Short mmCIF file of C-alpha atoms in Angstrom, two decimals:
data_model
loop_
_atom_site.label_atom_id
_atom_site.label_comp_id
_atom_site.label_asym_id
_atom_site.label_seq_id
_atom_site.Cartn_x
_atom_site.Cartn_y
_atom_site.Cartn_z
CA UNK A 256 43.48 -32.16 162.39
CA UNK A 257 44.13 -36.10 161.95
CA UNK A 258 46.32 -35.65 158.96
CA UNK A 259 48.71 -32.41 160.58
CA UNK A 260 49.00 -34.58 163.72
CA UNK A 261 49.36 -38.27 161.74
CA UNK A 262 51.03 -37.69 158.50
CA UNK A 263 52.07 -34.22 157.98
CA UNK A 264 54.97 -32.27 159.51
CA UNK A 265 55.15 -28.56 159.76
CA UNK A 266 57.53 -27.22 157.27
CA UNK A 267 60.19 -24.75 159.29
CA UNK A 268 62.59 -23.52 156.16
CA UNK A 269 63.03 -19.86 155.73
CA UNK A 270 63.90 -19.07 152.29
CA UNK A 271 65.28 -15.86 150.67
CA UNK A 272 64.81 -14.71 146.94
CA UNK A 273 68.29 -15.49 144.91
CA UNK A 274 67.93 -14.57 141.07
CA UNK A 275 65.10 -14.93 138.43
CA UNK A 276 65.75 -17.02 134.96
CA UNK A 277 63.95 -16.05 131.65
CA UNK A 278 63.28 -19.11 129.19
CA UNK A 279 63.59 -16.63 125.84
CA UNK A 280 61.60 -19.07 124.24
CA UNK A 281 58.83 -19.30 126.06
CA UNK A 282 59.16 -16.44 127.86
CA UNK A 283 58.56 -18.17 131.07
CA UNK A 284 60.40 -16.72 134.62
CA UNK A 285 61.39 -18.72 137.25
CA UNK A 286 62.94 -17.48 140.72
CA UNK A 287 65.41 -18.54 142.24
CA UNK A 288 65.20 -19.11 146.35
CA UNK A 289 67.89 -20.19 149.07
CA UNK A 290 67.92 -21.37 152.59
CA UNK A 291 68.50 -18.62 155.12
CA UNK A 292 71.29 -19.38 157.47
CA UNK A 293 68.91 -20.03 159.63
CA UNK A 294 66.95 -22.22 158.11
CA UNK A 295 67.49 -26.20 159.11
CA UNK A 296 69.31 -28.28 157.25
CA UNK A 297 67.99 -29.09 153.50
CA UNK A 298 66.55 -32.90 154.02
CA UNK A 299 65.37 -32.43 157.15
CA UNK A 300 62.81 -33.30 158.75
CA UNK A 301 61.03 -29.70 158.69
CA UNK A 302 63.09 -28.52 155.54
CA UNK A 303 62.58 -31.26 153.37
CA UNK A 304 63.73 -31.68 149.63
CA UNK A 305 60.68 -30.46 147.08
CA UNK A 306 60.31 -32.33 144.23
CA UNK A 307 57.65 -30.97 141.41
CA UNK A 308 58.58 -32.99 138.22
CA UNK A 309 59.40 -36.62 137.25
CA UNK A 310 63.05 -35.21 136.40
CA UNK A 311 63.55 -33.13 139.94
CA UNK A 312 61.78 -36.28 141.61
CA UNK A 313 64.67 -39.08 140.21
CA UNK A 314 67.36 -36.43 140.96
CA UNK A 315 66.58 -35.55 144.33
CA UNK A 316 66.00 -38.84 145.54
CA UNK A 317 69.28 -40.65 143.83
CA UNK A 318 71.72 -38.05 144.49
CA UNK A 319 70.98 -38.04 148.06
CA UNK A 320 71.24 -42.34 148.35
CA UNK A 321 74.00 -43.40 149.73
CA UNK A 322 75.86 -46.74 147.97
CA UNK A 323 74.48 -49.24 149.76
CA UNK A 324 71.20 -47.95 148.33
CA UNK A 325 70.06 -46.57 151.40
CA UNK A 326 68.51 -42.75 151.69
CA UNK A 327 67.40 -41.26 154.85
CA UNK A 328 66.97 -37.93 153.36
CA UNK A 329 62.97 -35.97 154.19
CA UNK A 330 60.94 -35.30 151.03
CA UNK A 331 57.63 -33.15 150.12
CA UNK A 332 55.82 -33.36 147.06
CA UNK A 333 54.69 -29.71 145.38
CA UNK A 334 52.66 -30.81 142.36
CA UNK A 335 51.31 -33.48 140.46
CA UNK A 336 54.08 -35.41 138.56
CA UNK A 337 53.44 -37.45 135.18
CA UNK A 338 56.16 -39.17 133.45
CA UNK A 339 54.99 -39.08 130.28
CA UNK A 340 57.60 -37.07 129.07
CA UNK A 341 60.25 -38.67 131.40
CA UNK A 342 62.61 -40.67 129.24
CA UNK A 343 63.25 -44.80 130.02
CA UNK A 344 62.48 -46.46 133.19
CA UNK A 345 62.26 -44.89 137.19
CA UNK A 346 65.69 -45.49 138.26
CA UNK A 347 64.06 -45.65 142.25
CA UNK A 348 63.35 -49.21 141.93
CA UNK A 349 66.84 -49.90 143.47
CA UNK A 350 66.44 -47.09 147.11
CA UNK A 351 65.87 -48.68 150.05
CA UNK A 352 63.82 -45.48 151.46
CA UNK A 353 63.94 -44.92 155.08
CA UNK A 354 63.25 -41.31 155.25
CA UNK A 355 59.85 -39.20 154.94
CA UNK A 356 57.72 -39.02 152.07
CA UNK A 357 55.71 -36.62 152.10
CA UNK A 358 53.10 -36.93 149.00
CA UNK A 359 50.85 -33.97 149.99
CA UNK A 360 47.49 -35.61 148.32
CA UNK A 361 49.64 -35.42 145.02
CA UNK A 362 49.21 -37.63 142.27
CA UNK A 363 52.61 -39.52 140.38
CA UNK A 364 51.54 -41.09 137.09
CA UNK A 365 52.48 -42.54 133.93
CA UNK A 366 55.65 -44.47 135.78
CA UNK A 367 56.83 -47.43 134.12
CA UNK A 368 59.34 -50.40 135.98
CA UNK A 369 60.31 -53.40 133.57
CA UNK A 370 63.48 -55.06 134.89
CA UNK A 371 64.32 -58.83 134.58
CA UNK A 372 67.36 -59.49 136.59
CA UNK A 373 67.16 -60.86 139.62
CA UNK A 374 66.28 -58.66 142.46
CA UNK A 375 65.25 -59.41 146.12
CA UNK A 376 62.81 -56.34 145.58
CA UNK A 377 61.03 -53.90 143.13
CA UNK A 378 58.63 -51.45 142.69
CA UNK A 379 58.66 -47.54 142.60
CA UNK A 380 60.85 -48.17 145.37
CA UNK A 381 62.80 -51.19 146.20
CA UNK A 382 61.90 -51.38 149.87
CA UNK A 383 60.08 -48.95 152.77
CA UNK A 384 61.82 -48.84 155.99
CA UNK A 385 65.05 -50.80 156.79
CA UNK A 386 65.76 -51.16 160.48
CA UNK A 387 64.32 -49.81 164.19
CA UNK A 388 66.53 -47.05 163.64
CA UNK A 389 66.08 -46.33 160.48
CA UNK A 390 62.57 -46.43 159.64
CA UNK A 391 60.51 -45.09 156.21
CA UNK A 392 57.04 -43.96 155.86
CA UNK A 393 55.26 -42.39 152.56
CA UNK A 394 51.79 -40.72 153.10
CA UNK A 395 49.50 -39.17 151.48
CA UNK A 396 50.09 -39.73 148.13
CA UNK A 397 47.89 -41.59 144.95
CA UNK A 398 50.11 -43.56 142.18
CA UNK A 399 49.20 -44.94 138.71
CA UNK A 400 51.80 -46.77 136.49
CA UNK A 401 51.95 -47.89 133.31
CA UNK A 402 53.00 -51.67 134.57
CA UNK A 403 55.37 -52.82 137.17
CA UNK A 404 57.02 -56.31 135.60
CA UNK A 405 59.89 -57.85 138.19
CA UNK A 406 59.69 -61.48 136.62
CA UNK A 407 63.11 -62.48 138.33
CA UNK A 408 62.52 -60.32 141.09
CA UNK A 409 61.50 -62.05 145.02
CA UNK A 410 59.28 -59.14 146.56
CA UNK A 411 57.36 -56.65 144.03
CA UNK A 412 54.70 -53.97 144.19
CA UNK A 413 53.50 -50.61 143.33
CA UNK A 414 54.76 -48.70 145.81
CA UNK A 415 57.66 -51.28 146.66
CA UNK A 416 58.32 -54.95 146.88
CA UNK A 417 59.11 -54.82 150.91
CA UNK A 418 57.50 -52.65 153.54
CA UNK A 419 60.01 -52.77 156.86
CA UNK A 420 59.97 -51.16 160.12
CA UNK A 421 58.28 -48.69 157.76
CA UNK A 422 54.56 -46.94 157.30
CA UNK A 423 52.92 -45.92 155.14
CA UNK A 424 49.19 -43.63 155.32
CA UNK A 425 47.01 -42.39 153.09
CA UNK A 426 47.95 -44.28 149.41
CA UNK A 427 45.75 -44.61 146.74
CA UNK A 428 46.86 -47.27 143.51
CA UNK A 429 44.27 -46.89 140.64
CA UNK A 430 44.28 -46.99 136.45
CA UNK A 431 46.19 -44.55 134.14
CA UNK A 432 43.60 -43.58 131.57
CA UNK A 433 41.12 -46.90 132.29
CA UNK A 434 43.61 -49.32 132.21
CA UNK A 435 44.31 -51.41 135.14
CA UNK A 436 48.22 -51.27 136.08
CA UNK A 437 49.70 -54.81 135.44
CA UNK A 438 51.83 -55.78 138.53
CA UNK A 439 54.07 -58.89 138.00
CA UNK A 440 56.41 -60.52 140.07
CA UNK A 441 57.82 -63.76 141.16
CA UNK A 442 57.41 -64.84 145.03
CA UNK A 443 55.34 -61.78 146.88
CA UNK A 444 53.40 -59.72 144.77
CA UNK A 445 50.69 -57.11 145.88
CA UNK A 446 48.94 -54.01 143.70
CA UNK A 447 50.55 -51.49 146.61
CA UNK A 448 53.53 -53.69 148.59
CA UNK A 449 54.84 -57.08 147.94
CA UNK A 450 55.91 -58.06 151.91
CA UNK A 451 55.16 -56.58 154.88
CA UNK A 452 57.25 -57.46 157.87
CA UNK A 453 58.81 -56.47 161.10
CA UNK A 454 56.50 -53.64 163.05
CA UNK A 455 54.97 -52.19 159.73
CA UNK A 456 52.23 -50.01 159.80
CA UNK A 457 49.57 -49.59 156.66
CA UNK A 458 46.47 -47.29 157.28
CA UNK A 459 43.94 -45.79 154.52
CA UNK A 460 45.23 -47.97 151.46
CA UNK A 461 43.42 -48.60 148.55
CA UNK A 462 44.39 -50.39 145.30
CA UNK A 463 42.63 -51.16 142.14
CA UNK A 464 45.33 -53.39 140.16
CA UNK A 465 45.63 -56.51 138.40
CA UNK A 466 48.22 -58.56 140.30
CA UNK A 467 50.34 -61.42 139.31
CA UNK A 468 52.94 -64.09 141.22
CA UNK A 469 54.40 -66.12 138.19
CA UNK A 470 56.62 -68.52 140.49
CA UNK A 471 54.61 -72.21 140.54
CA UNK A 472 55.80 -73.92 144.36
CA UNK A 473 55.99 -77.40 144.42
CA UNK A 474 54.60 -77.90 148.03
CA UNK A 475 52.14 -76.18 150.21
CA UNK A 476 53.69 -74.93 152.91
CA UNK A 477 53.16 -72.02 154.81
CA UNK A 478 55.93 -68.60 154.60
CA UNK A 479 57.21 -67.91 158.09
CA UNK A 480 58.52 -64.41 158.97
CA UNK A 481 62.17 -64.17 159.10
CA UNK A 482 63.02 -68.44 158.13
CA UNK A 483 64.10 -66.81 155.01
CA UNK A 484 63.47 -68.32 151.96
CA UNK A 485 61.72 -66.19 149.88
CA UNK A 486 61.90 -68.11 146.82
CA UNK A 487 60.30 -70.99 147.55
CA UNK A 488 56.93 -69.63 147.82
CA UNK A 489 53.85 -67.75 145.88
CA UNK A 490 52.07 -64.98 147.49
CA UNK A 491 49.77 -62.34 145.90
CA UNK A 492 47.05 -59.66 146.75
CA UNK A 493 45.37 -56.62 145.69
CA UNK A 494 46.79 -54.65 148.30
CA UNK A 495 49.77 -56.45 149.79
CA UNK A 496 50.94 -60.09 149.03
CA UNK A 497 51.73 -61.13 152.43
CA UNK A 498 51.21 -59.89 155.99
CA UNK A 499 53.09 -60.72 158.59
CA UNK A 500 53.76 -58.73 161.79
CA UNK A 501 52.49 -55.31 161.75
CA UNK A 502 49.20 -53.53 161.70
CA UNK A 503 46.94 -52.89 158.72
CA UNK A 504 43.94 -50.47 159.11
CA UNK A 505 41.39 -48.68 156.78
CA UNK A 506 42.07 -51.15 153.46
CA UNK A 507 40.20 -51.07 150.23
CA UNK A 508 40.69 -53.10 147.09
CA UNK A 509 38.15 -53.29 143.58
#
């Protein structure tokens, strides 16, 4: 009951059978389906885009961002996704997501970000949320990377490197194959977000990473939300490398 009413949302799309296709090597069918007429609008809240593989997973989610790097579109993951046969690096560390995420208690693994320009943030995404009218959440979903290095990069984590006006429920960060994801970056590092500001919300997180902020300040003074100045500080934590204002509830980190 907590998770339909917190962070699920009823799926509404009415689909109608299309076409099959026959892989004549394998021997394998796959059907075809399309919205009915009815149906609301793909991306929608209650007709969200389905992603099932690490290929359908960057497609979906960078066709639909816009060029300022922003995507509103409404997700739902179908199956567990490993990237093991994807080829390079996630191309998502650059969407500013402010849409909904749905992870359905799925599991993405094997995901690998190594970028050394210089970024204000990185991380599976680049930022969660983005203003009070657009804001992000993803819930309900377990990651484990191969490494996440953003040397040159301000804000960096797992999941991403900024979490605001956004949520996020029910995420899990753990080890690929008993080996602790490395997570490197250079002001605000944390094993699931780097910075959390402006109205955030983070509630049943758990992380199990080892965690690195490679930038050395030369005085000790204390980050203030929104005076800027990201790079002149060092920040880092298991779950999230600084906390400003927002709510955190239900965290775990080994």
């Amino acid at each position: 009951f907590r998770q339909i009413m917190q962070n699920d949302n009823v799926a509404l799309s009415v689909k109608n059978f299309s076409y099959t296709e026959v892989d004549e090597t394998s021997g394998n069918v796959t059907y075809h389906y399309i919205d009915d007429s009815k149906a609301p609008d793909r991306g929608s809240i209650h007709n969200p885009r389905l992603v099932y593989s690490a290929t359908t997973l960057e497609n979906e989610i960078l066709n639909e961002t816009a060029s300022n790097n922003i995507n509103t579109t409404n997700y739902r993951v179908l199956k567990d996704i490993s990237y093991n046969e994807f080829e390079g690096h996630s191309g998502l560390y650059k969407v500013i997501y402010a849409g909904n995420f749905e992870g359905n208690g799925m599991d993405i693994t094997g995901f690998a970000s190594v970028f050394m320009d210089n970024r204000n943030n990185g991380g599976l995404f680049s930022q969660i949320g983005y203003a009070a009218n657009k804001i992000g959440s993803v819930k309900n979903l377990s990651l484990a990377p191969k490494e996440i290095v953003f040397n040159n990069t301000n804000n960096v984590g797992v999941l991403a490197g900024t979490l605001k006006y956004g949520y996020i429920y029910d995420i899990n960060v753990d080890s690929l194959e008993n080996n602790l994801p490395s997570v490197s970056g250079l002001n605000f590092v944390g094993g699931i977000i780097g910075k959390a500001i402006n109205d955030f919300e983070a509630k049943d997180i758990y992380s199990n990473t080892n965690v690195w902020a490679v930038y050395s300040p030369s005085n000790n003074e204390t980050f203030i939300e929104g005076a800027g100045q990201d790079s002149a500080f060092s920040y880092a934590g298991g779950l999230i490398g600084f906390v400003g204002q927002g709510k955190v509830y239900n965290a775990h980190v080994k």
